[in-house]
């Protein structure tokens, strides 16, 4: 079975500072990994995903994440935070052998951006 | 544009009542999912369906049921609502995985249910 751990339920960053959200996973087979963002009163939308190939993945809104197999991690970063980045972020995992698309989500990290 | 819509967006009900949350997608996706979102738990899978007439239980399925009579709709029914089912419910859909298709989920905007 797979699981996802997001370190820190709340993160506060200053506008212009680095955003770093941590995600560690456990999976018995190579995983597909996802980061989703949820803005207030909205559904989740995909930020980026890792499937195979290049371990540094670029997504929308300037975010990127790096898959590190040895550390079982998929941390999300953005070099310079913007006020519009205030949202909740979810890491999710799916075993690559699962052909049906069930995702296991982490508990989420709420990001607050201060001026 | 294709989309996934949920209704109602907000509902207040009383303990013991039956409640149905609707989910309709125009992506023509085979796979549909219901999740609930609670503080500190992220999203937890309630039920899912891989096609018409197919339904499966997720990790928190007690007290919930679904039916899939067509590709577009997967209604979620709470047979006898309980206060523990106060939550935000999200419907999602995806295509079959395989090949270059990674099965990413597309989400509705959520239905906030309060059980008094």
XYZ file of N, CA, C and O in Angstrom, chain A residues 34 36 38 41-44 46 49 51 88 90 94 99-103 105-107, chain B residues 9 31 33 35 37 40 42-43 45 48 50 90 96-97 102-105 107-109:
168
model
N 2.038 13.470 -7.851
C 1.281 14.641 -8.273
C 1.311 15.700 -7.171
O 1.356 15.380 -5.984
N -1.245 18.950 -6.317
C -2.460 19.689 -6.639
C -2.523 20.935 -5.766
O -2.019 20.958 -4.647
N -5.341 23.891 -4.216
C -6.755 24.207 -3.981
C -6.877 25.639 -3.492
O -6.404 25.956 -2.389
N -12.623 27.711 -1.620
C -13.946 27.392 -2.177
C -13.890 26.859 -3.605
O -14.847 27.043 -4.372
N -12.785 26.250 -3.941
C -12.662 25.648 -5.268
C -12.222 24.194 -5.163
O -11.824 23.721 -4.097
N -12.310 23.506 -6.288
C -11.794 22.148 -6.347
C -10.289 22.149 -6.509
O -9.645 23.193 -6.528
N -9.733 20.970 -6.603
C -8.288 20.842 -6.761
C -7.925 20.908 -8.241
O -8.642 20.380 -9.083
N -4.470 20.456 -10.981
C -3.144 19.874 -11.076
C -2.093 20.957 -11.266
O -2.200 21.803 -12.142
N 3.127 16.899 -12.359
C 3.124 15.458 -12.121
C 4.449 14.853 -12.563
O 5.108 15.365 -13.477
N 5.908 11.148 -13.842
C 5.562 9.782 -14.244
C 6.843 8.992 -14.444
O 7.191 8.149 -13.633
N -4.085 25.927 -0.509
C -3.691 24.663 0.103
C -3.136 23.754 -0.981
O -3.663 23.696 -2.095
N -1.670 19.898 -2.060
C -1.765 18.477 -1.754
C -0.799 17.680 -2.627
O -0.772 17.852 -3.847
N 0.260 7.537 -6.795
C -0.445 6.383 -7.354
C 0.607 5.398 -7.850
O 1.537 5.795 -8.561
N -3.717 0.649 -12.844
C -4.166 1.174 -14.136
C -5.450 1.980 -14.043
O -5.983 2.405 -15.055
N -5.929 2.212 -12.858
C -7.262 2.771 -12.748
C -7.326 4.167 -12.155
O -8.375 4.765 -12.112
N -6.256 4.690 -11.647
C -6.222 6.112 -11.318
C -6.581 6.504 -9.913
O -6.793 7.667 -9.649
N -6.658 5.547 -8.962
C -6.933 5.953 -7.595
C -5.698 6.653 -7.034
O -4.602 6.121 -7.063
N -5.896 7.826 -6.496
C -4.799 8.563 -5.884
C -4.910 8.516 -4.362
O -6.001 8.576 -3.807
N -3.861 10.740 -1.192
C -3.486 12.127 -0.940
C -2.837 12.295 0.429
O -3.174 11.594 1.382
N -1.936 13.272 0.517
C -1.445 13.711 1.801
C -2.476 14.600 2.481
O -3.513 14.927 1.909
N -2.155 15.009 3.715
C -3.107 15.786 4.517
C -3.190 17.247 4.097
O -4.075 17.971 4.544
N -24.049 22.851 -4.147
C -22.738 23.294 -3.650
C -22.746 23.403 -2.135
O -21.701 23.228 -1.496
N -13.592 6.686 -15.573
C -13.367 6.578 -14.131
C -13.926 7.790 -13.396
O -13.660 8.933 -13.781
N -14.762 9.255 -9.202
C -14.374 9.066 -7.811
C -15.123 10.063 -6.931
O -15.393 11.188 -7.335
N -14.473 11.759 -3.127
C -13.601 11.953 -1.981
C -14.308 12.867 -0.973
O -15.128 13.695 -1.340
N -13.197 15.675 2.120
C -12.070 16.457 2.605
C -12.364 16.946 4.007
O -13.351 17.648 4.249
N -6.970 18.065 8.407
C -6.002 17.136 8.964
C -5.969 15.771 8.310
O -5.090 14.960 8.605
N -6.705 15.480 4.720
C -6.588 15.586 3.273
C -7.857 15.066 2.609
O -8.966 15.277 3.113
N -7.691 14.367 1.513
C -8.829 13.787 0.807
C -8.818 12.276 0.997
O -7.791 11.630 0.799
N -10.829 8.621 -0.018
C -11.660 8.042 -1.064
C -12.871 7.330 -0.465
O -12.731 6.479 0.414
N -15.663 4.619 -5.854
C -15.198 4.915 -7.193
C -15.825 3.946 -8.184
O -16.329 2.878 -7.802
N -15.306 2.441 -12.358
C -14.481 2.356 -13.551
C -15.312 2.284 -14.827
O -14.763 2.095 -15.916
N -15.877 15.975 -2.760
C -15.371 16.258 -4.104
C -15.568 15.055 -5.008
O -15.241 13.926 -4.646
N -8.892 6.238 -18.491
C -8.141 5.036 -18.170
C -6.663 5.333 -18.295
O -6.234 6.057 -19.172
N -5.882 4.759 -17.418
C -4.440 4.929 -17.471
C -3.862 3.980 -18.506
O -4.543 3.132 -19.047
N -1.541 9.234 -17.679
C -1.169 8.995 -16.292
C -2.364 8.973 -15.365
O -2.203 8.826 -14.168
N -3.557 9.134 -15.882
C -4.737 9.027 -15.049
C -4.900 10.147 -14.056
O -5.443 9.948 -12.980
N -4.439 11.349 -14.394
C -4.617 12.455 -13.456
C -6.101 12.731 -13.276
O -6.926 12.493 -14.168
N -6.445 13.225 -12.099
C -7.834 13.478 -11.760
C -8.229 14.902 -12.090
O -7.447 15.840 -11.926
N -11.184 17.589 -10.968
C -12.082 17.727 -9.834
C -13.225 18.695 -10.088
O -13.070 19.701 -10.801
N -14.376 18.404 -9.452
C -15.441 19.382 -9.349
C -15.117 20.389 -8.268
O -14.087 20.300 -7.600
N -15.998 21.353 -8.062
C -15.736 22.440 -7.115
C -16.158 22.105 -5.693
O -15.932 22.906 -4.787
